[in-house]
mmCIF file of C-alpha atoms in Angstrom:
data_model
loop_
_atom_site.group_PDB
_atom_site.id
_atom_site.type_symbol
_atom_site.label_atom_id
_atom_site.label_comp_id
_atom_site.label_asym_id
_atom_site.label_seq_id
_atom_site.Cartn_x
_atom_site.Cartn_y
_atom_site.Cartn_z
ATOM 1 C CA UNK A 1303 0.000 0.000 0.000
ATOM 2 C CA UNK A 1304 2.825 2.389 0.892
ATOM 3 C CA UNK A 1305 4.540 1.673 -2.429
ATOM 4 C CA UNK A 1306 1.306 2.328 -4.366
ATOM 5 C CA UNK A 1307 0.853 5.580 -2.502
ATOM 6 C CA UNK A 1308 4.397 6.678 -3.396
ATOM 7 C CA UNK A 1309 3.759 5.800 -7.032
ATOM 8 C CA UNK A 1310 0.580 7.909 -6.908
ATOM 9 C CA UNK A 1311 2.481 10.870 -5.405
ATOM 10 C CA UNK A 1312 5.211 10.530 -8.044
ATOM 11 C CA UNK A 1313 2.546 10.411 -10.794
ATOM 12 C CA UNK A 1314 0.928 13.609 -9.468
ATOM 13 C CA UNK A 1315 4.307 15.349 -9.356
ATOM 14 C CA UNK A 1316 5.023 14.353 -12.956
ATOM 15 C CA UNK A 1317 1.608 15.622 -14.046
ATOM 16 C CA UNK A 1318 2.248 18.900 -12.236
ATOM 17 C CA UNK A 1319 5.648 19.314 -13.867
ATOM 18 C CA UNK A 1320 4.253 18.546 -17.320
ATOM 19 C CA UNK A 1321 1.452 21.014 -16.751
ATOM 20 C CA UNK A 1322 3.885 23.658 -15.528
ATOM 21 C CA UNK A 1323 6.195 23.181 -18.516
ATOM 22 C CA UNK A 1324 3.233 23.326 -20.893
ATOM 23 C CA UNK A 1325 2.038 26.519 -19.219
ATOM 24 C CA UNK A 1326 5.466 28.174 -19.473
ATOM 25 C CA UNK A 1327 5.769 27.191 -23.145
ATOM 26 C CA UNK A 1328 2.231 27.958 -24.246
ATOM 27 C CA UNK A 1329 0.882 30.457 -21.717
ATOM 28 C CA UNK A 1330 0.019 33.025 -24.409
ATOM 29 C CA UNK A 1331 -1.869 30.448 -26.463
ATOM 30 C CA UNK A 1332 -3.681 29.141 -23.377
ATOM 31 C CA UNK A 1333 -4.684 32.657 -22.344
ATOM 32 C CA UNK A 1334 -5.988 33.370 -25.835
ATOM 33 C CA UNK A 1335 -7.990 30.145 -25.845
ATOM 34 C CA UNK A 1336 -9.490 30.924 -22.441
ATOM 35 C CA UNK A 1337 -10.245 34.627 -22.885
ATOM 36 C CA UNK A 1338 -10.603 35.663 -26.529
ATOM 37 C CA UNK A 1339 -14.199 35.609 -27.818
ATOM 38 C CA UNK A 1340 -14.719 33.428 -30.876
ATOM 39 C CA UNK A 1341 -17.876 35.179 -32.039
ATOM 40 C CA UNK A 1342 -18.090 38.032 -34.542
ATOM 41 C CA UNK A 1343 -18.122 41.521 -33.104
ATOM 42 C CA UNK A 1344 -21.608 42.543 -32.077
ATOM 43 C CA UNK A 1345 -21.725 45.900 -30.309
ATOM 44 C CA UNK A 1346 -23.114 45.799 -26.802
ATOM 45 C CA UNK A 1347 -26.178 48.032 -26.658
ATOM 46 C CA UNK A 1348 -24.941 51.615 -26.784
ATOM 47 C CA UNK A 1349 -25.740 53.977 -23.951
ATOM 48 C CA UNK A 1350 -28.513 56.471 -24.519
ATOM 49 C CA UNK A 1351 -27.720 60.078 -25.323
ATOM 50 C CA UNK A 1352 -26.844 62.044 -22.171
ATOM 51 C CA UNK A 1353 -26.722 58.740 -20.269
ATOM 52 C CA UNK A 1354 -24.013 60.016 -17.914
ATOM 53 C CA UNK A 1355 -26.479 62.389 -16.316
ATOM 54 C CA UNK A 1356 -27.591 59.272 -14.447
ATOM 55 C CA UNK A 1357 -25.609 58.908 -11.181
ATOM 56 C CA UNK A 1358 -25.955 55.121 -11.524
ATOM 57 C CA UNK A 1359 -23.427 55.182 -14.381
ATOM 58 C CA UNK A 1360 -20.666 56.384 -12.081
ATOM 59 C CA UNK A 1361 -18.665 54.407 -9.544
ATOM 60 C CA UNK A 1362 -17.481 57.713 -8.125
ATOM 61 C CA UNK A 1363 -18.818 61.240 -8.462
ATOM 62 C CA UNK A 1364 -19.884 64.065 -6.140
ATOM 63 C CA UNK A 1365 -22.887 63.189 -4.023
ATOM 64 C CA UNK A 1366 -22.355 59.440 -3.643
ATOM 65 C CA UNK A 1367 -21.159 59.826 -0.052
ATOM 66 C CA UNK A 1368 -19.573 57.171 2.148
ATOM 67 C CA UNK A 1369 -20.180 54.381 -0.375
ATOM 68 C CA UNK A 1370 -17.923 56.092 -2.938
ATOM 69 C CA UNK A 1371 -14.986 53.658 -3.362
ATOM 70 C CA UNK A 1372 -12.538 56.370 -4.457
ATOM 71 C CA UNK A 1373 -12.993 58.168 -1.119
ATOM 72 C CA UNK A 1374 -11.521 55.280 0.847
ATOM 73 C CA UNK A 1375 -8.511 56.071 3.066
ATOM 74 C CA UNK A 1376 -6.493 53.020 4.232
ATOM 75 C CA UNK A 1377 -4.926 52.899 7.659
ATOM 76 C CA UNK A 1378 -1.149 53.204 8.084
ATOM 77 C CA UNK A 1379 0.368 49.983 9.401
ATOM 78 C CA UNK A 1380 3.236 51.690 11.191
ATOM 79 C CA UNK A 1381 5.003 55.030 11.425
ATOM 80 C CA UNK A 1382 6.681 56.086 8.203
ATOM 81 C CA UNK A 1383 10.465 56.473 7.919
ATOM 82 C CA UNK A 1384 12.210 59.811 8.251
ATOM 83 C CA UNK A 1385 10.629 61.982 5.550
ATOM 84 C CA UNK A 1386 13.983 63.667 4.896
ATOM 85 C CA UNK A 1387 15.079 60.487 3.108
ATOM 86 C CA UNK A 1388 12.351 61.042 0.520
ATOM 87 C CA UNK A 1389 12.874 63.705 -2.165
ATOM 88 C CA UNK A 1390 10.328 66.517 -1.856
ATOM 89 C CA UNK A 1391 8.782 64.817 1.174
ATOM 90 C CA UNK A 1392 5.374 66.064 2.331
ATOM 91 C CA UNK A 1393 4.966 68.282 5.357
ATOM 92 C CA UNK A 1394 5.950 66.861 8.746
ATOM 93 C CA UNK A 1395 4.282 67.082 12.140
ATOM 94 C CA UNK A 1396 5.978 68.132 15.374
ATOM 95 C CA UNK A 1397 7.449 64.655 15.818
ATOM 96 C CA UNK A 1398 8.997 64.732 12.357
ATOM 97 C CA UNK A 1399 6.624 62.179 10.852
ATOM 98 C CA UNK A 1400 5.162 62.797 7.381
ATOM 99 C CA UNK A 1401 1.640 64.146 7.206
ATOM 100 C CA UNK A 1402 -0.067 62.754 4.120
ATOM 101 C CA UNK A 1403 -3.091 64.395 2.532
ATOM 102 C CA UNK A 1404 -6.324 62.599 3.251
ATOM 103 C CA UNK A 1405 -9.927 62.642 2.154
ATOM 104 C CA UNK A 1406 -10.579 65.175 4.920
ATOM 105 C CA UNK A 1407 -7.910 67.542 3.511
ATOM 106 C CA UNK A 1408 -9.581 68.224 0.192
ATOM 107 C CA UNK A 1409 -8.120 70.649 -2.323
ATOM 108 C CA UNK A 1410 -9.846 72.319 -5.230
ATOM 109 C CA UNK A 1411 -9.093 69.961 -8.099
ATOM 110 C CA UNK A 1412 -11.146 67.383 -9.961
ATOM 111 C CA UNK A 1413 -10.100 63.876 -11.004
ATOM 112 C CA UNK A 1414 -11.373 61.846 -13.958
ATOM 113 C CA UNK A 1415 -10.396 58.186 -13.407
ATOM 114 C CA UNK A 1416 -10.827 55.349 -15.922
ATOM 115 C CA UNK A 1417 -10.671 51.882 -14.358
ATOM 116 C CA UNK A 1418 -8.763 48.935 -15.888
ATOM 117 C CA UNK A 1419 -10.215 45.790 -17.410
ATOM 118 C CA UNK A 1420 -12.495 43.881 -15.052
ATOM 119 C CA UNK A 1421 -14.487 41.906 -17.651
ATOM 120 C CA UNK A 1422 -12.977 38.485 -18.389
ATOM 121 C CA UNK A 1423 -15.792 36.724 -20.236
ATOM 122 C CA UNK A 1424 -15.588 35.288 -23.764
ATOM 123 C CA UNK A 1425 -19.327 35.832 -24.233
ATOM 124 C CA UNK A 1426 -18.982 39.400 -25.549
ATOM 125 C CA UNK A 1427 -16.259 41.655 -26.903
ATOM 126 C CA UNK A 1428 -17.528 44.415 -24.605
ATOM 127 C CA UNK A 1429 -18.858 44.197 -21.088
ATOM 128 C CA UNK A 1430 -22.570 44.875 -20.745
ATOM 129 C CA UNK A 1431 -22.968 47.720 -18.263
ATOM 130 C CA UNK A 1432 -24.295 46.044 -15.129
ATOM 131 C CA UNK A 1433 -22.429 42.729 -15.504
ATOM 132 C CA UNK A 1434 -22.236 41.557 -11.886
ATOM 133 C CA UNK A 1435 -18.686 40.163 -11.801
ATOM 134 C CA UNK A 1436 -17.186 42.956 -13.872
ATOM 135 C CA UNK A 1437 -18.879 45.588 -11.693
ATOM 136 C CA UNK A 1438 -17.662 43.961 -8.479
ATOM 137 C CA UNK A 1439 -14.053 43.811 -9.670
ATOM 138 C CA UNK A 1440 -14.195 47.328 -11.091
ATOM 139 C CA UNK A 1441 -15.277 48.718 -7.713
ATOM 140 C CA UNK A 1442 -12.293 46.998 -6.098
ATOM 141 C CA UNK A 1443 -10.009 48.580 -8.688
ATOM 142 C CA UNK A 1444 -11.493 52.028 -8.111
ATOM 143 C CA UNK A 1445 -11.088 51.582 -4.349
ATOM 144 C CA UNK A 1446 -7.417 50.642 -4.607
ATOM 145 C CA UNK A 1447 -6.330 52.759 -7.589
ATOM 146 C CA UNK A 1448 -8.434 55.932 -7.525
ATOM 147 C CA UNK A 1449 -8.230 56.417 -3.753
ATOM 148 C CA UNK A 1450 -4.693 57.921 -3.856
ATOM 149 C CA UNK A 1451 -6.412 60.938 -5.432
ATOM 150 C CA UNK A 1452 -8.919 61.259 -2.589
ATOM 151 C CA UNK A 1453 -7.708 64.717 -1.534
ATOM 152 C CA UNK A 1454 -9.504 66.067 -4.621
ATOM 153 C CA UNK A 1455 -12.636 68.107 -4.197
ATOM 154 C CA UNK A 1456 -14.246 65.928 -6.892
ATOM 155 C CA UNK A 1457 -13.519 62.411 -8.191
ATOM 156 C CA UNK A 1458 -15.394 61.027 -11.192
ATOM 157 C CA UNK A 1459 -15.015 57.391 -12.307
ATOM 158 C CA UNK A 1460 -17.480 56.151 -14.951
ATOM 159 C CA UNK A 1461 -18.885 52.762 -15.747
ATOM 160 C CA UNK A 1462 -18.304 51.985 -19.411
ATOM 161 C CA UNK A 1463 -18.597 49.173 -21.931
ATOM 162 C CA UNK A 1464 -15.012 48.111 -21.419
ATOM 163 C CA UNK A 1465 -13.339 45.779 -23.914
ATOM 164 C CA UNK A 1466 -13.012 42.251 -22.564
ATOM 165 C CA UNK A 1467 -9.599 40.986 -21.453
ATOM 166 C CA UNK A 1468 -9.303 38.815 -24.556
ATOM 167 C CA UNK A 1469 -9.312 41.902 -26.783
ATOM 168 C CA UNK A 1470 -5.737 42.518 -25.639
ATOM 169 C CA UNK A 1471 -4.600 39.009 -26.559
ATOM 170 C CA UNK A 1472 -5.405 39.062 -30.264
ATOM 171 C CA UNK A 1473 -4.857 41.242 -33.309
ATOM 172 C CA UNK A 1474 -8.280 40.330 -34.751
ATOM 173 C CA UNK A 1475 -10.201 43.362 -36.068
ATOM 174 C CA UNK A 1476 -12.923 42.701 -33.494
ATOM 175 C CA UNK A 1477 -10.483 43.729 -30.761
ATOM 176 C CA UNK A 1478 -10.061 47.196 -32.235
ATOM 177 C CA UNK A 1479 -13.822 47.519 -32.643
ATOM 178 C CA UNK A 1480 -14.293 46.580 -28.987
ATOM 179 C CA UNK A 1481 -11.798 49.239 -27.890
ATOM 180 C CA UNK A 1482 -13.516 51.859 -30.045
ATOM 181 C CA UNK A 1483 -16.875 50.987 -28.463
ATOM 182 C CA UNK A 1484 -15.364 51.307 -24.987
ATOM 183 C CA UNK A 1485 -13.798 54.648 -25.835
ATOM 184 C CA UNK A 1486 -17.116 55.953 -27.128
ATOM 185 C CA UNK A 1487 -18.453 55.658 -23.575
ATOM 186 C CA UNK A 1488 -15.318 57.082 -21.951
ATOM 187 C CA UNK A 1489 -15.342 60.201 -24.117
ATOM 188 C CA UNK A 1490 -19.037 60.817 -23.409
ATOM 189 C CA UNK A 1491 -18.392 60.461 -19.685
ATOM 190 C CA UNK A 1492 -15.416 62.806 -19.943
ATOM 191 C CA UNK A 1493 -17.441 65.473 -21.732
ATOM 192 C CA UNK A 1494 -20.081 65.293 -19.024
ATOM 193 C CA UNK A 1495 -17.318 65.576 -16.397
ATOM 194 C CA UNK A 1496 -15.904 68.687 -18.097
ATOM 195 C CA UNK A 1497 -19.350 70.284 -18.314
ATOM 196 C CA UNK A 1498 -19.996 69.531 -14.625
ATOM 197 C CA UNK A 1499 -16.746 70.888 -13.174
ATOM 198 C CA UNK A 1500 -16.203 74.617 -12.646
ATOM 199 C CA UNK A 1501 -14.388 76.167 -15.588
ATOM 200 C CA UNK A 1502 -11.354 77.239 -13.543
ATOM 201 C CA UNK A 1503 -10.894 74.027 -11.543
ATOM 202 C CA UNK A 1504 -7.591 72.175 -12.116
ATOM 203 C CA UNK A 1505 -8.101 68.666 -13.476
ATOM 204 C CA UNK A 1506 -6.219 65.395 -13.071
ATOM 205 C CA UNK A 1507 -6.635 62.532 -15.533
ATOM 206 C CA UNK A 1508 -5.839 59.086 -14.157
ATOM 207 C CA UNK A 1509 -6.241 55.486 -15.239
ATOM 208 C CA UNK A 1510 -4.660 52.077 -15.315
ATOM 209 C CA UNK A 1511 -4.109 49.537 -18.111
ATOM 210 C CA UNK A 1512 -7.132 49.703 -20.466
ATOM 211 C CA UNK A 1513 -8.142 52.863 -18.636
ATOM 212 C CA UNK A 1514 -4.771 54.428 -19.490
ATOM 213 C CA UNK A 1515 -5.145 53.478 -23.146
ATOM 214 C CA UNK A 1516 -8.427 55.394 -23.301
ATOM 215 C CA UNK A 1517 -6.843 58.229 -21.319
ATOM 216 C CA UNK A 1518 -4.121 58.699 -23.940
ATOM 217 C CA UNK A 1519 -6.755 58.999 -26.649
ATOM 218 C CA UNK A 1520 -8.615 61.570 -24.548
ATOM 219 C CA UNK A 1521 -5.417 63.600 -24.253
ATOM 220 C CA UNK A 1522 -4.956 63.677 -28.024
ATOM 221 C CA UNK A 1523 -8.553 64.206 -29.074
ATOM 222 C CA UNK A 1524 -10.178 66.156 -26.227
ATOM 223 C CA UNK A 1525 -7.469 68.001 -24.284
ATOM 224 C CA UNK A 1526 -4.476 68.880 -26.480
ATOM 225 C CA UNK A 1527 -4.788 72.344 -27.986
ATOM 226 C CA UNK A 1528 -7.794 73.306 -25.853
ATOM 227 C CA UNK A 1529 -8.277 75.435 -22.751
ATOM 228 C CA UNK A 1530 -8.353 72.208 -20.752
ATOM 229 C CA UNK A 1531 -4.626 71.779 -21.359
ATOM 230 C CA UNK A 1532 -3.899 74.854 -19.213
ATOM 231 C CA UNK A 1533 -5.861 73.299 -16.345
ATOM 232 C CA UNK A 1534 -4.194 69.879 -16.535
ATOM 233 C CA UNK A 1535 -2.274 69.079 -13.362
ATOM 234 C CA UNK A 1536 -0.962 65.805 -14.827
ATOM 235 C CA UNK A 1537 -2.117 62.691 -16.644
ATOM 236 C CA UNK A 1538 -1.406 59.490 -14.694
ATOM 237 C CA UNK A 1539 -1.516 56.862 -17.466
ATOM 238 C CA UNK A 1540 -0.216 53.965 -15.380
ATOM 239 C CA UNK A 1541 0.290 50.363 -16.494
ATOM 240 C CA UNK A 1542 0.342 50.981 -20.254
ATOM 241 C CA UNK A 1543 3.636 51.064 -22.200
ATOM 242 C CA UNK A 1544 4.158 54.503 -23.768
ATOM 243 C CA UNK A 1545 7.035 55.056 -26.187
ATOM 244 C CA UNK A 1546 9.159 58.104 -25.374
ATOM 245 C CA UNK A 1547 10.075 58.366 -29.057
ATOM 246 C CA UNK A 1548 6.909 57.312 -30.899
ATOM 247 C CA UNK A 1549 4.068 58.256 -28.535
ATOM 248 C CA UNK A 1550 4.962 61.178 -26.266
ATOM 249 C CA UNK A 1551 5.612 63.766 -29.025
ATOM 250 C CA UNK A 1552 2.345 62.858 -30.752
ATOM 251 C CA UNK A 1553 0.335 63.313 -27.550
ATOM 252 C CA UNK A 1554 1.127 67.005 -27.267
ATOM 253 C CA UNK A 1555 2.168 66.687 -23.618
ATOM 254 C CA UNK A 1556 5.688 66.197 -22.299
ATOM 255 C CA UNK A 1557 6.714 63.489 -19.872
ATOM 256 C CA UNK A 1558 6.970 64.801 -16.309
ATOM 257 C CA UNK A 1559 10.676 65.470 -15.704
ATOM 258 C CA UNK A 1560 10.512 67.065 -12.247
ATOM 259 C CA UNK A 1561 8.364 66.523 -9.132
ATOM 260 C CA UNK A 1562 6.564 69.861 -9.441
ATOM 261 C CA UNK A 1563 6.078 69.944 -13.228
ATOM 262 C CA UNK A 1564 2.465 70.250 -14.381
ATOM 263 C CA UNK A 1565 0.552 69.616 -17.594
ATOM 264 C CA UNK A 1566 2.651 66.523 -18.183
ATOM 265 C CA UNK A 1567 2.461 62.739 -18.473
ATOM 266 C CA UNK A 1568 3.242 60.101 -15.819
ATOM 267 C CA UNK A 1569 3.511 56.345 -16.383
ATOM 268 C CA UNK A 1570 5.240 53.237 -15.073
ATOM 269 C CA UNK A 1571 4.995 49.436 -15.351
ATOM 270 C CA UNK A 1572 6.198 47.432 -12.348
ATOM 271 C CA UNK A 1573 8.274 44.243 -12.296
ATOM 272 C CA UNK A 1574 9.924 42.500 -9.361
ATOM 273 C CA UNK A 1575 13.333 40.899 -9.820
ATOM 274 C CA UNK A 1576 14.374 38.709 -11.446
ATOM 275 C CA UNK A 1577 12.056 40.157 -14.093
ATOM 276 C CA UNK A 1578 11.051 38.406 -17.284
ATOM 277 C CA UNK A 1579 9.156 40.999 -19.337
ATOM 278 C CA UNK A 1580 9.761 39.182 -22.622
ATOM 279 C CA UNK A 1581 6.091 38.774 -23.579
ATOM 280 C CA UNK A 1582 5.358 42.429 -22.784
ATOM 281 C CA UNK A 1583 8.442 43.670 -24.631
ATOM 282 C CA UNK A 1584 7.725 41.525 -27.693
ATOM 283 C CA UNK A 1585 4.156 42.778 -27.954
ATOM 284 C CA UNK A 1586 5.288 46.364 -27.411
ATOM 285 C CA UNK A 1587 8.056 46.123 -30.023
ATOM 286 C CA UNK A 1588 5.647 44.832 -32.664
ATOM 287 C CA UNK A 1589 3.024 47.509 -31.989
ATOM 288 C CA UNK A 1590 2.620 50.766 -33.903
ATOM 289 C CA UNK A 1591 3.195 54.074 -32.130
ATOM 290 C CA UNK A 1592 1.028 57.141 -32.320
ATOM 291 C CA UNK A 1593 3.358 58.524 -34.990
ATOM 292 C CA UNK A 1594 2.591 55.560 -37.243
ATOM 293 C CA UNK A 1595 6.016 53.949 -36.766
ATOM 294 C CA UNK A 1596 6.782 50.624 -35.086
ATOM 295 C CA UNK A 1597 7.695 51.138 -31.438
ATOM 296 C CA UNK A 1598 10.499 48.563 -31.755
ATOM 297 C CA UNK A 1599 13.113 48.813 -29.020
ATOM 298 C CA UNK A 1600 12.326 52.447 -28.196
ATOM 299 C CA UNK A 1601 12.425 53.415 -24.539
ATOM 300 C CA UNK A 1602 9.212 53.049 -22.534
ATOM 301 C CA UNK A 1603 8.201 56.047 -20.442
ATOM 302 C CA UNK A 1604 9.123 55.368 -16.821
ATOM 303 C CA UNK A 1605 8.288 57.925 -14.166
ATOM 304 C CA UNK A 1606 9.836 56.976 -10.841
ATOM 305 C CA UNK A 1607 6.853 57.150 -8.460
ATOM 306 C CA UNK A 1608 9.096 57.636 -5.430
ATOM 307 C CA UNK A 1609 10.764 60.779 -6.788
ATOM 308 C CA UNK A 1610 8.257 62.102 -9.323
ATOM 309 C CA UNK A 1611 11.017 62.381 -11.911
ATOM 310 C CA UNK A 1612 11.712 60.831 -15.303
ATOM 311 C CA UNK A 1613 13.800 57.700 -14.706
ATOM 312 C CA UNK A 1614 16.288 57.237 -11.893
ATOM 313 C CA UNK A 1615 16.125 55.117 -8.763
ATOM 314 C CA UNK A 1616 15.128 55.514 -5.127
ATOM 315 C CA UNK A 1617 15.460 53.266 -2.047
ATOM 316 C CA UNK A 1618 12.585 51.677 -0.175
ATOM 317 C CA UNK A 1619 13.039 54.288 2.561
ATOM 318 C CA UNK A 1620 11.577 56.844 0.128
ATOM 319 C CA UNK A 1621 8.343 54.866 -0.142
ATOM 320 C CA UNK A 1622 5.747 56.614 2.042
ATOM 321 C CA UNK A 1623 3.341 53.681 1.911
ATOM 322 C CA UNK A 1624 2.570 50.588 -0.143
ATOM 323 C CA UNK A 1625 -1.071 49.513 -0.026
ATOM 324 C CA UNK A 1626 -0.915 45.864 1.032
ATOM 325 C CA UNK A 1627 -4.347 44.344 0.315
ATOM 326 C CA UNK A 1628 -6.113 41.619 2.198
ATOM 327 C CA UNK A 1629 -7.223 38.393 0.501
ATOM 328 C CA UNK A 1630 -10.429 39.976 -0.778
ATOM 329 C CA UNK A 1631 -8.494 42.858 -2.415
ATOM 330 C CA UNK A 1632 -11.174 45.187 -1.036
ATOM 331 C CA UNK A 1633 -9.284 46.316 2.058
ATOM 332 C CA UNK A 1634 -5.709 46.772 3.175
ATOM 333 C CA UNK A 1635 -3.209 48.936 5.014
ATOM 334 C CA UNK A 1636 -0.295 51.195 4.107
ATOM 335 C CA UNK A 1637 3.175 49.834 4.861
ATOM 336 C CA UNK A 1638 5.913 52.502 4.600
ATOM 337 C CA UNK A 1639 9.390 51.666 3.382
ATOM 338 C CA UNK A 1640 8.389 48.379 1.754
ATOM 339 C CA UNK A 1641 9.364 48.731 -1.912
ATOM 340 C CA UNK A 1642 12.153 50.546 -3.810
ATOM 341 C CA UNK A 1643 11.873 51.738 -7.417
ATOM 342 C CA UNK A 1644 14.371 51.836 -10.273
ATOM 343 C CA UNK A 1645 13.733 52.642 -13.929
ATOM 344 C CA UNK A 1646 15.913 50.416 -16.114
ATOM 345 C CA UNK A 1647 17.270 51.211 -19.583
ATOM 346 C CA UNK A 1648 14.177 49.751 -21.277
ATOM 347 C CA UNK A 1649 11.822 51.918 -19.265
ATOM 348 C CA UNK A 1650 10.495 49.223 -16.933
ATOM 349 C CA UNK A 1651 10.111 49.981 -13.235
ATOM 350 C CA UNK A 1652 11.985 47.410 -11.157
ATOM 351 C CA UNK A 1653 10.941 47.023 -7.512
ATOM 352 C CA UNK A 1654 13.576 44.618 -6.128
ATOM 353 C CA UNK A 1655 12.664 41.319 -4.502
ATOM 354 C CA UNK A 1656 9.043 40.226 -5.019
ATOM 355 C CA UNK A 1657 6.880 41.756 -2.259
ATOM 356 C CA UNK A 1658 4.035 39.719 -0.780
ATOM 357 C CA UNK A 1659 0.961 41.536 -2.026
ATOM 358 C CA UNK A 1660 -1.337 38.707 -3.081
ATOM 359 C CA UNK A 1661 -1.943 36.066 -5.699
ATOM 360 C CA UNK A 1662 -2.446 38.287 -8.744
ATOM 361 C CA UNK A 1663 1.182 38.628 -9.815
ATOM 362 C CA UNK A 1664 1.459 37.867 -13.534
ATOM 363 C CA UNK A 1665 4.117 35.601 -15.098
ATOM 364 C CA UNK A 1666 7.608 37.064 -15.234
ATOM 365 C CA UNK A 1667 7.221 38.795 -11.845
ATOM 366 C CA UNK A 1668 4.908 41.301 -13.504
ATOM 367 C CA UNK A 1669 3.209 43.381 -10.771
ATOM 368 C CA UNK A 1670 0.801 45.002 -13.244
ATOM 369 C CA UNK A 1671 -2.262 44.672 -11.004
ATOM 370 C CA UNK A 1672 -0.348 46.384 -8.179
ATOM 371 C CA UNK A 1673 1.217 49.255 -10.164
ATOM 372 C CA UNK A 1674 -0.586 51.962 -8.194
ATOM 373 C CA UNK A 1675 -0.975 50.229 -4.786
ATOM 374 C CA UNK A 1676 2.806 49.692 -4.667
ATOM 375 C CA UNK A 1677 3.221 53.468 -4.467
ATOM 376 C CA UNK A 1678 -0.142 54.517 -3.038
ATOM 377 C CA UNK A 1679 1.068 57.159 -0.578
ATOM 378 C CA UNK A 1680 3.707 58.618 -2.903
ATOM 379 C CA UNK A 1681 1.073 58.981 -5.615
ATOM 380 C CA UNK A 1682 -1.125 60.816 -3.136
ATOM 381 C CA UNK A 1683 1.731 63.141 -2.205
ATOM 382 C CA UNK A 1684 2.746 63.574 -5.854
ATOM 383 C CA UNK A 1685 -0.626 64.854 -7.020
ATOM 384 C CA UNK A 1686 -0.894 67.208 -4.025
ATOM 385 C CA UNK A 1687 2.514 68.690 -4.889
ATOM 386 C CA UNK A 1688 1.632 69.175 -8.565
ATOM 387 C CA UNK A 1689 -1.733 70.784 -7.747
ATOM 388 C CA UNK A 1690 0.071 73.250 -5.468
ATOM 389 C CA UNK A 1691 2.583 73.984 -8.239
ATOM 390 C CA UNK A 1692 -0.155 74.620 -10.809
ATOM 391 C CA UNK A 1693 -2.020 76.927 -8.438
ATOM 392 C CA UNK A 1694 1.192 78.802 -7.618
ATOM 393 C CA UNK A 1695 1.986 79.204 -11.296
ATOM 394 C CA UNK A 1696 -1.475 80.510 -12.082
ATOM 395 C CA UNK A 1697 -1.299 82.951 -9.162
ATOM 396 C CA UNK A 1698 2.055 84.267 -10.357
ATOM 397 C CA UNK A 1699 0.725 84.695 -13.882
ATOM 398 C CA UNK A 1700 -2.317 86.561 -12.597
ATOM 399 C CA UNK A 1701 -0.153 88.871 -10.477
ATOM 400 C CA UNK A 1702 2.119 89.599 -13.429
ATOM 401 C CA UNK A 1703 -0.884 90.472 -15.580
ATOM 402 C CA UNK A 1704 -2.190 93.022 -13.059
#
């Protein structure tokens, strides 16, 4: 009996190893099989004209109250390190500890946040608004990724007919149609946001992954060359590879080079070490930039979230707080000094040894899902600093004009 049991254990181990090898060799093909719809593109029912007047089409917007996920403020697990070790550290209290902005310390700026992909089904190329699973996951994303902006006087985060996850795993024409349908909702929501916010209020655009892709299109088509550009604090297009050579010049907005620069673009994509970004790099290299040229081996935009500068590196002691989620991903606490950040020559953000944040790390030590939570408190401090800089610049300009 003991020998049979050992044979059974050995058989299970062999099966596991075979399965693991097959996964490593064919993970892209397996993902495509599991997630890419096989049906022809059929547009999900379009939203009615002026649909975004309905508060139900927003995860976050003024008036929602305590149930607004973007207004969440996580607790700090322990006292932060000496703020003098962090470049441009936020204000300190009498004991020398950093004082981070919170939802109670609102400033006069408005945020438009576009959530990442939360629809995984193969049933449709676009998520039907109201899909239960997609809505649940999207609210978790808004809670963890839009909440660093909770010092804003207004936060707006729309529901939209997002493209399904499989649309990013194929070059079929249906994928592009799905993204266009999703963007059609995002741009309508953005126009309603602009009409609803006071005309002199500074604005922040923020998103992650698919949300960042739509954000970049908004910058080109709705913001560049308009009066909105003068009100732009920054665009946080996180978790989407942006070519410094082939994308940034075509957007009409420079990459943020300094911690207090405004009207500029911020982005990073996080990998722990040892990192294997081969699948990401291959897809990026084969893609076409906004200038119509292949992105190839051009540098990816990497803003160091610990310094607010283009490129460079910073130690973990500069990290004011990583949002470490619980198993449900709907709660968590801030842990200061947990993760460093270094932009490598390719433009990837390397974060050192793999931190324990949960089970959603992608192959190759890709911390895509955690891009913003890794640097939650620094993102909060970064936007507060840039809002102050924009307001100071506008005040100086007004004084000079008088």
